[in-house]
Coordinates of C-alpha atoms (C1' of nucleotides) in Angstrom, one line a residue:
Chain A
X113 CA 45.4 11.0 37.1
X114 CA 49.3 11.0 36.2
X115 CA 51.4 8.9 37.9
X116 CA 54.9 8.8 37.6
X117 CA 54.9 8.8 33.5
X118 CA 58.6 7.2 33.1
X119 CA 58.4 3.8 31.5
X120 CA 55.5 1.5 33.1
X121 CA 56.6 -0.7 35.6
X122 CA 57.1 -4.4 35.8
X123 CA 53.7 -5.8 35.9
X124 CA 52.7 -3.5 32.8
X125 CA 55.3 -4.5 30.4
X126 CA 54.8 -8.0 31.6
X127 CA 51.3 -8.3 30.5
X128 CA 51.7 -6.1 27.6
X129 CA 54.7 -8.5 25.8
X130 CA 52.4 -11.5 27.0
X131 CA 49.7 -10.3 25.0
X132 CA 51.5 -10.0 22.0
X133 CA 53.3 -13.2 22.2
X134 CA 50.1 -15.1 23.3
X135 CA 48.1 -13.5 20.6
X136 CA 50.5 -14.6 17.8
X137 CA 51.1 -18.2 18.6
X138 CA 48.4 -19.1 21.7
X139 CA 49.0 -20.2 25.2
X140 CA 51.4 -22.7 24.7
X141 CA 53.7 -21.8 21.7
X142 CA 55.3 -19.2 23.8
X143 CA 57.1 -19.6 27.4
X144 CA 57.3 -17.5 29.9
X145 CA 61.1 -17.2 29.3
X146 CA 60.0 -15.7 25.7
X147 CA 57.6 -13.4 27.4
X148 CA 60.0 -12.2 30.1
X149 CA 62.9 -11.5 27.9
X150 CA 60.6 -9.4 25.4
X151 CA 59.6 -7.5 28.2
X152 CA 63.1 -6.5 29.9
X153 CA 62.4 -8.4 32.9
X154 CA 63.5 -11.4 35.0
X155 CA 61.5 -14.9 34.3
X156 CA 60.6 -14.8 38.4
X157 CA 58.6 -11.8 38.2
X158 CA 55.7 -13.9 36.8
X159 CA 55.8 -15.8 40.1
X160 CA 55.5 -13.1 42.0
X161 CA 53.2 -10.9 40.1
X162 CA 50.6 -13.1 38.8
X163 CA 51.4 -16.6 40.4
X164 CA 52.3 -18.8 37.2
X165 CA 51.9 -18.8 33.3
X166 CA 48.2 -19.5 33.1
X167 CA 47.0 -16.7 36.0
X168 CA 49.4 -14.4 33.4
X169 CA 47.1 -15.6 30.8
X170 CA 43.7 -15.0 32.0
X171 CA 45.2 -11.8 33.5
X172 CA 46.0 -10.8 30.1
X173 CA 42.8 -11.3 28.9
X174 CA 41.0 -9.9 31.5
X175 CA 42.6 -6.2 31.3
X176 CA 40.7 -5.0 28.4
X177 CA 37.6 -6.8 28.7
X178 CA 35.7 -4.2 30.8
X179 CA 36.8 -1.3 29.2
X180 CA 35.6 -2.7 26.0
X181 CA 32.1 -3.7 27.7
X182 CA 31.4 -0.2 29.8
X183 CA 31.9 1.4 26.1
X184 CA 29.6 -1.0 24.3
X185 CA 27.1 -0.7 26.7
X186 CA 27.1 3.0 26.6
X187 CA 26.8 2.8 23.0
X188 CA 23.7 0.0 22.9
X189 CA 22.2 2.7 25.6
X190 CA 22.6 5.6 23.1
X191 CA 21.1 4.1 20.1
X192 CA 18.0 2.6 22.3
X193 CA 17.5 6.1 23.2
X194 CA 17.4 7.4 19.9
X195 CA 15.2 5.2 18.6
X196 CA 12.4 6.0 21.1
X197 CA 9.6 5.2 21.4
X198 CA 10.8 2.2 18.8
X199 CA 13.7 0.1 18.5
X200 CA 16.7 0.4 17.1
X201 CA 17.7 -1.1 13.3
X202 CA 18.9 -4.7 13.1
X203 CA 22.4 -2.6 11.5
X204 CA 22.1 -0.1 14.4
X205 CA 22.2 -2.8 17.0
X206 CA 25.3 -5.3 15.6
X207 CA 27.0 -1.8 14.6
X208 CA 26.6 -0.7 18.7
X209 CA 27.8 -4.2 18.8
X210 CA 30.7 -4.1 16.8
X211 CA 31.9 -0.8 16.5
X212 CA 34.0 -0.3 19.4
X213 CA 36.1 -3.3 18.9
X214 CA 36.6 -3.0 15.2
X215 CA 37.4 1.1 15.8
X216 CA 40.2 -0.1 18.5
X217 CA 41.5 -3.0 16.8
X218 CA 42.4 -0.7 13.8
X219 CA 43.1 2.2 15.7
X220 CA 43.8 1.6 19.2
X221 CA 47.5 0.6 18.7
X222 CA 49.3 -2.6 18.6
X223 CA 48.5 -3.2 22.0
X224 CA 44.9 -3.4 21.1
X225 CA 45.5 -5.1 17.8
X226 CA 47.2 -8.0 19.3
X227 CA 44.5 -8.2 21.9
X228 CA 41.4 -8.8 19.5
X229 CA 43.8 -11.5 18.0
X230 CA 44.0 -13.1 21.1
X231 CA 40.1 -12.8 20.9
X232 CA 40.0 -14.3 18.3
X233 CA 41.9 -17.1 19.1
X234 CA 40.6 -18.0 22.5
X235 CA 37.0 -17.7 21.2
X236 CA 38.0 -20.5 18.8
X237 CA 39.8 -23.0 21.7
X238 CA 37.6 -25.5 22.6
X239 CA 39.7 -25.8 25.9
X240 CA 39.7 -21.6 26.7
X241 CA 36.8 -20.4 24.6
X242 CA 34.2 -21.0 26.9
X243 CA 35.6 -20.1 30.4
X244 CA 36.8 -17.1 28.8
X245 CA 34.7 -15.7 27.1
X246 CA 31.6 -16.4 28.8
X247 CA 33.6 -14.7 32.4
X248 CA 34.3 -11.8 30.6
X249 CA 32.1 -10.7 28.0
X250 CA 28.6 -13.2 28.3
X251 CA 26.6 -10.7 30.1
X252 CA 27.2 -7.9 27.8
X253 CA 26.0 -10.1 25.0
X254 CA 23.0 -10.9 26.9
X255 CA 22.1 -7.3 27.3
X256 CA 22.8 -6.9 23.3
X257 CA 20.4 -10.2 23.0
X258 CA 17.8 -8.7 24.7
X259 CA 17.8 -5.5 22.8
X260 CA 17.5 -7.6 19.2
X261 CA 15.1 -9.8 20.9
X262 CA 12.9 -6.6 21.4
X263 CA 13.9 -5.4 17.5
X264 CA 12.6 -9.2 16.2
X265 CA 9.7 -9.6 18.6
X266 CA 7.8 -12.2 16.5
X267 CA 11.2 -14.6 16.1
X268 CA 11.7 -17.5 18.1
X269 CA 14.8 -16.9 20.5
X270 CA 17.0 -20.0 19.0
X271 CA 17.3 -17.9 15.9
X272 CA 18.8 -14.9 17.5
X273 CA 21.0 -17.1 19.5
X274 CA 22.0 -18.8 16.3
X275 CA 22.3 -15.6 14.4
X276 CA 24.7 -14.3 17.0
X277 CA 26.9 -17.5 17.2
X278 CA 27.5 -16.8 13.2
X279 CA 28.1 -13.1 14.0
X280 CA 30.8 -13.6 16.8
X281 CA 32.6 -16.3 14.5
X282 CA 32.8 -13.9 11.4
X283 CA 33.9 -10.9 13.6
X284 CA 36.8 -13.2 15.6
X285 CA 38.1 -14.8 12.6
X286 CA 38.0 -11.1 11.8
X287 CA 40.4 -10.0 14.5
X288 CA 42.9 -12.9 13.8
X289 CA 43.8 -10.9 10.6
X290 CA 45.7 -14.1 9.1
X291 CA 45.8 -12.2 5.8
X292 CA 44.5 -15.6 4.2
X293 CA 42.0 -13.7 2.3
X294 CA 44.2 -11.1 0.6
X295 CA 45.8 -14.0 -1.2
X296 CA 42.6 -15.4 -1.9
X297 CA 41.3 -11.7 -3.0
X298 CA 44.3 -11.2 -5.2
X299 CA 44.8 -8.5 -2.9
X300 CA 41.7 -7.3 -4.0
X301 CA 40.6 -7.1 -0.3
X302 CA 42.8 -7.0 3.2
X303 CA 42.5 -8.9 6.2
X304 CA 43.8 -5.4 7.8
X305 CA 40.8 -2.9 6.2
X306 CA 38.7 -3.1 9.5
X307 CA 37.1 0.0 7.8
X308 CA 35.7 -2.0 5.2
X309 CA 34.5 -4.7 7.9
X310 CA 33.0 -2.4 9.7
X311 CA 31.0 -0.7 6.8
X312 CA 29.8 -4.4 6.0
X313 CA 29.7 -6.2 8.4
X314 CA 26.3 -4.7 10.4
X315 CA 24.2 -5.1 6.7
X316 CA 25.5 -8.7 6.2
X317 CA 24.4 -9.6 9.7
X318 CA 21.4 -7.8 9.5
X319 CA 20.4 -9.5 6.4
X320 CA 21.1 -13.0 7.9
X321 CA 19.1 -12.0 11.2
X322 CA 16.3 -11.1 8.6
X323 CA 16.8 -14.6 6.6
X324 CA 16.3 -16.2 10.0
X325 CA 13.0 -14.3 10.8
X326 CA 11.7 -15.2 7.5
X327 CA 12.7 -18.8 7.2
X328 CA 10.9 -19.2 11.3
X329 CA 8.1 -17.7 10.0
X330 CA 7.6 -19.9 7.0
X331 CA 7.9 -23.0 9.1
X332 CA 5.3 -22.2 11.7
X333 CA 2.7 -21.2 8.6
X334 CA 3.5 -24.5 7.1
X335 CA 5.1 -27.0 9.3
X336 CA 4.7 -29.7 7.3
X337 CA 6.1 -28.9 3.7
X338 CA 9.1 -27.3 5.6
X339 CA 11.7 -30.2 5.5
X340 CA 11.5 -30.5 2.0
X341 CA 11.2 -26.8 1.1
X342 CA 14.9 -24.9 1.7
X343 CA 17.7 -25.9 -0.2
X344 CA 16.2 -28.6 -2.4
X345 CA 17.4 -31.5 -3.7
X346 CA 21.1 -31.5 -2.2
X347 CA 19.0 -31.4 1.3
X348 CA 18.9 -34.7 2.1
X349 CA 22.0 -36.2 0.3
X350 CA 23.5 -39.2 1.0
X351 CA 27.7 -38.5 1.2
X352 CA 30.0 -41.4 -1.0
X353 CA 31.7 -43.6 0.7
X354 CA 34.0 -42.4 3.5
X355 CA 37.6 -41.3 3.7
X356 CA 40.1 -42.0 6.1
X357 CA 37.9 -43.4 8.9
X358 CA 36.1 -41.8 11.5
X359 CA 37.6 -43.2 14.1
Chain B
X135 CA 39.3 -52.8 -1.0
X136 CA 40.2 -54.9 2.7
X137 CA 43.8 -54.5 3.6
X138 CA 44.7 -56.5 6.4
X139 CA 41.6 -55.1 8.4
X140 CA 43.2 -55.7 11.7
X141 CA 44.4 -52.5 14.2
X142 CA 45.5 -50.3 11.5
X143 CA 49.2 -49.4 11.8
X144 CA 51.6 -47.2 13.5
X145 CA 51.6 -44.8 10.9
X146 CA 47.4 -44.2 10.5
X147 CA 47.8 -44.6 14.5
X148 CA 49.9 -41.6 15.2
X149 CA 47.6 -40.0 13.0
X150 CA 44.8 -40.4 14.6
X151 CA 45.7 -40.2 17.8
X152 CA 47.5 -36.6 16.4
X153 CA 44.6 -35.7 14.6
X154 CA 42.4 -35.8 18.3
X155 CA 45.2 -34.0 20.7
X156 CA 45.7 -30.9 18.5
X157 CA 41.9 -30.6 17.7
X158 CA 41.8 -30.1 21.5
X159 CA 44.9 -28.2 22.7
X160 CA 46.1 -27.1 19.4
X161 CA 50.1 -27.6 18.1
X162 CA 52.2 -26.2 20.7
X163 CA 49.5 -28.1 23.6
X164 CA 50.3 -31.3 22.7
X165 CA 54.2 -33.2 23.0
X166 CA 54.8 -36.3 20.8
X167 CA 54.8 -38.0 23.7
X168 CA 51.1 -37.4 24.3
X169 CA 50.3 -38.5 20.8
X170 CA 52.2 -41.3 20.6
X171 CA 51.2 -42.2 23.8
X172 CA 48.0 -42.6 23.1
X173 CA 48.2 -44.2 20.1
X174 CA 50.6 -47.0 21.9
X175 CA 53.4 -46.3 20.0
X176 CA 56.7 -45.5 20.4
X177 CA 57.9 -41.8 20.1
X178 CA 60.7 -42.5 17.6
X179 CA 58.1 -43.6 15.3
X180 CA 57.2 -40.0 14.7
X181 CA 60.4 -39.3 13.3
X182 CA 60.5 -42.5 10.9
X183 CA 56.9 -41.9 9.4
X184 CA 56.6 -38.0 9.2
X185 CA 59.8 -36.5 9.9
X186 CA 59.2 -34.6 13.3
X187 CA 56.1 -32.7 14.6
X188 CA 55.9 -30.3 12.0
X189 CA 55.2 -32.6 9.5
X190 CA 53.1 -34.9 10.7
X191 CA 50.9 -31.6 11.7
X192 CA 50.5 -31.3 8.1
X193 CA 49.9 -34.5 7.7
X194 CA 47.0 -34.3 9.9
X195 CA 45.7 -31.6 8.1
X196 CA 46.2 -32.6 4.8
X197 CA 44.9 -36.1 5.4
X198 CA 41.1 -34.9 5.3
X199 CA 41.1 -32.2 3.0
X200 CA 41.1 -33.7 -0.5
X201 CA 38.1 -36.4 0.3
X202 CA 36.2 -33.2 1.0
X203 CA 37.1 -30.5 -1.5
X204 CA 36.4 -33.6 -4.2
X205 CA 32.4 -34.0 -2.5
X206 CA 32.0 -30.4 -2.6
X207 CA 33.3 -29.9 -6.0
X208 CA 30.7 -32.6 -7.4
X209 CA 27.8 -31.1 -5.2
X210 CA 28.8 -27.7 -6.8
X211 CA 28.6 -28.8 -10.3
X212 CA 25.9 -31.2 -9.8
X213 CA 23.7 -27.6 -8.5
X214 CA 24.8 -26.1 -11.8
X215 CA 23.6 -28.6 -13.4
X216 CA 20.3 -28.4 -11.7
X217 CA 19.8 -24.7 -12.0
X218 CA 20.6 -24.6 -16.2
X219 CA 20.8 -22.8 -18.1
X220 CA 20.3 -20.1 -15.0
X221 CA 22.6 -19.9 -12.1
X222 CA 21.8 -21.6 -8.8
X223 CA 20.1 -19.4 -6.1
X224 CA 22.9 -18.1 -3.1
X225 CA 21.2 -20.6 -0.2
X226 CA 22.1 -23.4 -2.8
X227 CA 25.7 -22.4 -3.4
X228 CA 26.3 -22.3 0.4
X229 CA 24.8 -25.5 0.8
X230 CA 27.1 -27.3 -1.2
X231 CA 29.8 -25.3 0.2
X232 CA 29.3 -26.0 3.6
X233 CA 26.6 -29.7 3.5
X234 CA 29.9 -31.7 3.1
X235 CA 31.6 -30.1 6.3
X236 CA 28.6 -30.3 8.5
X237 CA 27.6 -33.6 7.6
X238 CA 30.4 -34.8 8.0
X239 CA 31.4 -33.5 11.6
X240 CA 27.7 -34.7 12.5
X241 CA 27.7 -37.7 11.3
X242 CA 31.4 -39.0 9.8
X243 CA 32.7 -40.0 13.8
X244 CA 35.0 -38.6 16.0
X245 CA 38.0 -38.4 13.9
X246 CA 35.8 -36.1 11.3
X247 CA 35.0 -33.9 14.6
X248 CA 38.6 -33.7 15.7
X249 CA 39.1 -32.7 12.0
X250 CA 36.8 -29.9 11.8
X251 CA 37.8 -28.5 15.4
X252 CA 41.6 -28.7 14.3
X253 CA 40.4 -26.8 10.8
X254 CA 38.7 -23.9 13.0
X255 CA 42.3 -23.9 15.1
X256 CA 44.3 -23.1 11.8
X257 CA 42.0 -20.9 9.5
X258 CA 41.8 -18.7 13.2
X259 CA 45.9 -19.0 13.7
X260 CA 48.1 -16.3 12.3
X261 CA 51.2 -18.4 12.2
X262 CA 49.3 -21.6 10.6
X263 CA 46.3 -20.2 8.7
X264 CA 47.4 -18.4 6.1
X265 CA 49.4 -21.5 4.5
X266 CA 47.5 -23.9 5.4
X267 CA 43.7 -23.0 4.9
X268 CA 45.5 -21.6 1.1
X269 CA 47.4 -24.7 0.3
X270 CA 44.4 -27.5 1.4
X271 CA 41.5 -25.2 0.3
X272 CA 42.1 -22.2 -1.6
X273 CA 41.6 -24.0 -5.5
X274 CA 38.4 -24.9 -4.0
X275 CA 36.9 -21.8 -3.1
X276 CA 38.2 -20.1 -5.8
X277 CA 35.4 -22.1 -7.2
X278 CA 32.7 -21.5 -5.4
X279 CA 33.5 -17.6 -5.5
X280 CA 33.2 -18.1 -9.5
X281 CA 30.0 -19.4 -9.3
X282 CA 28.8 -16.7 -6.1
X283 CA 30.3 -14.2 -8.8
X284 CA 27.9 -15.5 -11.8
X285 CA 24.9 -15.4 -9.7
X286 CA 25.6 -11.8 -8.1
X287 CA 26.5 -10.7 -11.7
X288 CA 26.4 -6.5 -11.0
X289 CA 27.8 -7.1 -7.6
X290 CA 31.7 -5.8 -7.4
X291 CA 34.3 -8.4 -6.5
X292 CA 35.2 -6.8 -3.2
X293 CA 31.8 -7.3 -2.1
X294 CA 31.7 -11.3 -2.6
X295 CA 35.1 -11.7 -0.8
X296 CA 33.8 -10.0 2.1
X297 CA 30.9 -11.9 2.4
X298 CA 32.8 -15.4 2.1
X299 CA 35.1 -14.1 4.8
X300 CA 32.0 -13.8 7.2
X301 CA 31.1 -17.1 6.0
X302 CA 34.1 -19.2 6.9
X303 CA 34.6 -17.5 10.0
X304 CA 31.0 -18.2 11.0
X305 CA 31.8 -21.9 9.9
X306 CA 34.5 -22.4 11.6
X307 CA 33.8 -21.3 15.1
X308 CA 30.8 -23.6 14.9
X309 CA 33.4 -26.7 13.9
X310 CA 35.1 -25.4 17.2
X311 CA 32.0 -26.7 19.0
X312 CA 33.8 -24.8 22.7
X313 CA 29.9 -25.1 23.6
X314 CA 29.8 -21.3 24.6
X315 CA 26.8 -20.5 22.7
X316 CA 25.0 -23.6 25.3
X317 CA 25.1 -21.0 27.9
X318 CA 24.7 -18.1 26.8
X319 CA 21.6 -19.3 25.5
X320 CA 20.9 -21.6 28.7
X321 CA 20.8 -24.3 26.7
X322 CA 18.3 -23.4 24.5
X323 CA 20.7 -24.3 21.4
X324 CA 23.4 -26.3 21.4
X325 CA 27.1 -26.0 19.4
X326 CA 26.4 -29.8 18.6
X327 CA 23.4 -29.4 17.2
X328 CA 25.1 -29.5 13.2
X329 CA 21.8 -30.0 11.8
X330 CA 20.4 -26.8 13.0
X331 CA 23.5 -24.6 11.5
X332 CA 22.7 -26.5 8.3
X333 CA 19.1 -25.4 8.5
X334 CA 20.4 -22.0 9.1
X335 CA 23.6 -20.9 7.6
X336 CA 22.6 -21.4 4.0
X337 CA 19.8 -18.9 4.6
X338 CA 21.6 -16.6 7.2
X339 CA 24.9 -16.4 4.5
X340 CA 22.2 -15.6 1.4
X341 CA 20.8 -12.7 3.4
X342 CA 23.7 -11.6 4.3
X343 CA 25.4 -11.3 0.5
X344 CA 21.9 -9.9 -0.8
X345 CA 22.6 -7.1 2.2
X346 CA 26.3 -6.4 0.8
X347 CA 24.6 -6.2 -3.0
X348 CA 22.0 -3.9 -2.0
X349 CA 24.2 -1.6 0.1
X350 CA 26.9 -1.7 -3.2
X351 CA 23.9 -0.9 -5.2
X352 CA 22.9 2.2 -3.1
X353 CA 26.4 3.5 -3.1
X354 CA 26.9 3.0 -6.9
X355 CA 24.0 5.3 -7.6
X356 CA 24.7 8.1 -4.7
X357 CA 28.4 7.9 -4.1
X358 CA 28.0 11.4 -2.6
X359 CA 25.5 10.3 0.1
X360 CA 27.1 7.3 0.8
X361 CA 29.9 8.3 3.7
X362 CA 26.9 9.1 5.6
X363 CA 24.3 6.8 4.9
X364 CA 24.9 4.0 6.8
X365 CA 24.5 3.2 10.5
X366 CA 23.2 6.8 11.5
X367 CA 25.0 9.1 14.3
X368 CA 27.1 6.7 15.7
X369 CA 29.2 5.9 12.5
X370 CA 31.6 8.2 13.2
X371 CA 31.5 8.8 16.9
X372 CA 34.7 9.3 19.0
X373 CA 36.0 7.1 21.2
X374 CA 36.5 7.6 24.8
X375 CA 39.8 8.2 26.4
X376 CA 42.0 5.5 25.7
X377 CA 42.5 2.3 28.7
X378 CA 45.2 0.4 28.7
X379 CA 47.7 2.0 26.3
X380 CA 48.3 0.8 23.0
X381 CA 51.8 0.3 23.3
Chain C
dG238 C1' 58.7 -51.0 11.1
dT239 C1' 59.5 -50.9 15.7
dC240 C1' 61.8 -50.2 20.0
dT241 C1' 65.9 -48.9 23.5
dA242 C1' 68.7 -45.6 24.9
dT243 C1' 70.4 -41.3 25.1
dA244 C1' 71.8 -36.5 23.6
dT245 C1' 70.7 -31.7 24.3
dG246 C1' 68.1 -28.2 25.4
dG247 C1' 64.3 -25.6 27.5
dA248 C1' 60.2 -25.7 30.3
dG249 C1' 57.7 -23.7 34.8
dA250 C1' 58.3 -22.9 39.5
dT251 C1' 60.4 -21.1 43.8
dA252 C1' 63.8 -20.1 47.8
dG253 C1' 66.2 -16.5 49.3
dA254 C1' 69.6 -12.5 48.7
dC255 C1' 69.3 -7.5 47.8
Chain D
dG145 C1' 59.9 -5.2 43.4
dT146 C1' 63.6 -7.3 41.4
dC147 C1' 67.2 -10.6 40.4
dT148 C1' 70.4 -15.0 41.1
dA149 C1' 70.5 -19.6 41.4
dT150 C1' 68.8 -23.9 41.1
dC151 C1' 65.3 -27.8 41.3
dT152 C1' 62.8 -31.0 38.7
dC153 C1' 60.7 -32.4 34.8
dC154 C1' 59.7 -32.8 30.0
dA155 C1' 60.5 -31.5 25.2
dT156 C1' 62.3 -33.0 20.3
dA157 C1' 65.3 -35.6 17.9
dT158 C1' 68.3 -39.4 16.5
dA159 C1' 71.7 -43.4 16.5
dG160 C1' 71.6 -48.0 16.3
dA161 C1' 69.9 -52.8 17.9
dC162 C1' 66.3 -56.1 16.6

DNA sequence: GTCTATATGGAGATAGAC
DNA sequence: GTCTATCTCCATATAGAC
C-alpha cells in the first residue's frame, strides 16, 4: 500500500496546484506557467505528463470523481437496504445523495475543498458543464433517479428530473463558497458551515420534491383550472417596456 | 424616445458583443480582440469607452441589473398589496422574485439570455461573485428576505437565509442553460424550457422553506433530541479511507 | 469617436540534452 | 522524468493621427 512516502512526485503536485488554481479562477484565468510554478516544477512537464492544458484539466477533474461515486453508491445501497421491504425517505435519499461530498468538502482538506469549487464551477459553464459532468458523474445520478423514482411512484418523471436540476444547482453554488451570503446574512450565516447545509439541505429538497408531487397531482385531477390556479394574478403578467435591447 | 435608430454605436456594440462572449466562455475565455471583433470595432475603442477589460466587464454586468431589480421590486409590492392586510403566501413571493428573470431570459432575446448565463458565471465565481452579485443585487434581496421574514414570522433568521441560498443557486444554474439536465433525462425536459422552471420553482422553493420551518420548529421544542433526529443512521457515519490526499 | 501602429509582456507547445 | 531553450502567437494597453 505504501509507496515511497517522500514528497509525491511530479504528476501529483501537478494536478494538485492545478486544482486549486483552476478552481479559484476557471480554466482560463490561470496558465500553465501559474500552475507549474505553484507546484515546484518545470512548465514542460504538462507536455509530457498529460499532453496540454485542457487534458490537465479534465485530468484534474476526473481524479476524484470515482472515489466520490463508489462511496455514494455504497451509501444509496445501505439506506435501500434499511428501508426494506419499503423505500427510503425523500431526506434519506438526497442525504445518501449529498452527504459524502458536503462531509469531504468540509473535511477532506483543501485538496477536496478546492475540488467541489471546481464542481461547482464547471457545473455552471455552459461550454464544460455538460461534457463534464455528464462523463463523470451522470450515471450515478441515474441510479439516485431511479431510487426516488421508486420513493414517488405516482409522480410523473419530468418532476423528479426537474427537482433534481434545482437540487444540483443549490448544492454547486454551495461548493463555490463565494461567501456572498455571509454579507448578505450579516454574518448571521457562512458560506463555509457545510454542517449547517448539510442538516438543511435534504428537508428543503425533500419538501420541494413533495411540492412537485402535489402540484402533478392537482393538475391531472383538474386539467383544466390548472393555468390559472398557482401563483395568481402575477402569473400571466405582461413585463414594461424593455431595457437595453435584446439583441 | 428614437435616437438615431440606425446600427447603434461602438459603445452599446462592444457591449453587446461583450455581454454574448463572456456569457459563453466567461472573463478570462474571451480577449478584447474577440469582442471587438465581433462587434466590428476596433480594439482601442475598449480602452476609450470603458477603460480596459475590467471595466467594461462591469459594465456588462451592471447594464441589466437595475431594469430588473426596479420590475421585481413593483411586482413585490404590488403582491403586498394584493395579500393585505395579510402577508403574501411563500409560492407568491418567489414568483415575483424570480417571474422577471425567467421571463425575461425566455422571452426578452438573446442579449437577455447571454445576460442571465453571464449572471449564473458570477454569483458561482469566487473571485467575481461576492462583489458583484452584492453590489447589483444585494438591496434587492434584502427586500424580498423582509417580506419571506413577515410571512415565516416564528421562523429564525438563519433558517430564511438558508433557504434563499438554495434558491439562487437553483436559479442560476438553470440561467446557465449547459443543457445537462437534456440528457440525463433523455430529453424528457429541457434547460430551455423557462416556462416549466416557472411552473415549478415557486412551488418547489415554498416546500422547501415550509421544510426548514418545520424542522426549526421540531428542534425548538426537543433541542435534546435533535442531534439525532434527522436523517437516521447514516448522519454521522464515517467515511472511508481517504483518496487522493487532501493536501 | 474611431482607427493605425506599436510597445511590452505572457501564452501554450515542443525539440532535445541530461 | 525532468529541465533548458526557443518557436510562434496572442494578450492588454496606449500614443497619436484623422
Amino acid at each position: 500500500m505504501a509507496r515511497k512516502s517522500a514528497s509525491p512526485p511530479g504528476r501529483e503536485r501537478i494536478l494538485d496546484a492545478a486544482e486549486k488554481l483552476f478552481a479559484k479562477r476557471g480554466f482560463y484565468g490561470v496558465s500553465l506557467r501559474d500552475i507549474t510554478q505553484a507546484a515546484g516544477v518545470d512548465v514542460a512537464l504538462v507536455g509530457y505528463h498529460f499532453g496540454g492544458k485542457r487534458a490537465l484539466f479534465d485530468a484534474v477533474f476526473g481524479r476524484r470523481a470515482e472515489v466520490l461515486n463508489r462511496e455514494r453508491l455504497e451509501l444509496l445501497n445501505e439506506i435501500r437496504l434499511q428501508a426494506r421491504p419499503g423505500t427510503p425517505s425523500l431526506e434519506a435519499i438526497v442525504h445518501a445523495f449529498t452527504y459524502p461530498l458536503l462531509e469531504r468538502s468540509a473535511r477532506g482538506g483543501p485538496g477536496w475543498k478546492s475540488y467541489f469549487a471546481l464542481v461547482a464551477y464547471v457545473n455552471n459553464s455552459p461550454e464544460f458543464g455538460p461534457a463534464l459532468m455528464s462523463q463523470h458523474f451522470d450515471s450515478l445520478v441515474a441510479r439516485f433517479i431511479a431510487v426516488l423514482r421508486e420513493a414517488l411512484p405516482d409522480v410523473p418523471p419530468q418532476e423528479i428530473y426537474w427537482g433534481y436540476h434545482f437540487l444540483t444547482g443549490a448544492l454547486t453554488l454551495t461548493f463555490a463558497e463565494t461567501g456572498r451570503i455571509d454579507k448578505l446574512s450579516e454574518s448571521l450565516i457562512r458560506a463555509t458551515d457545510l454542517d449547517s447545509v448539510l442538516e438543511r439541505l435534504a428537508p428543503y429538497v425533500a419538501g420541494g420534491f413533495r411540492a412537485l408531487a402535489a402540484r402533478a397531482a392537482a393538475k391531472a385531477s383538474s386539467p383544466r383550472a390548472a393555468r390559472r390556479r398557482r401563483p395568481g394574478k402575477t402569473a400571466s403578467r405582461k413585463l414594461p417596456a424593455p431595457g437595453p435591447q435584446g439583441s
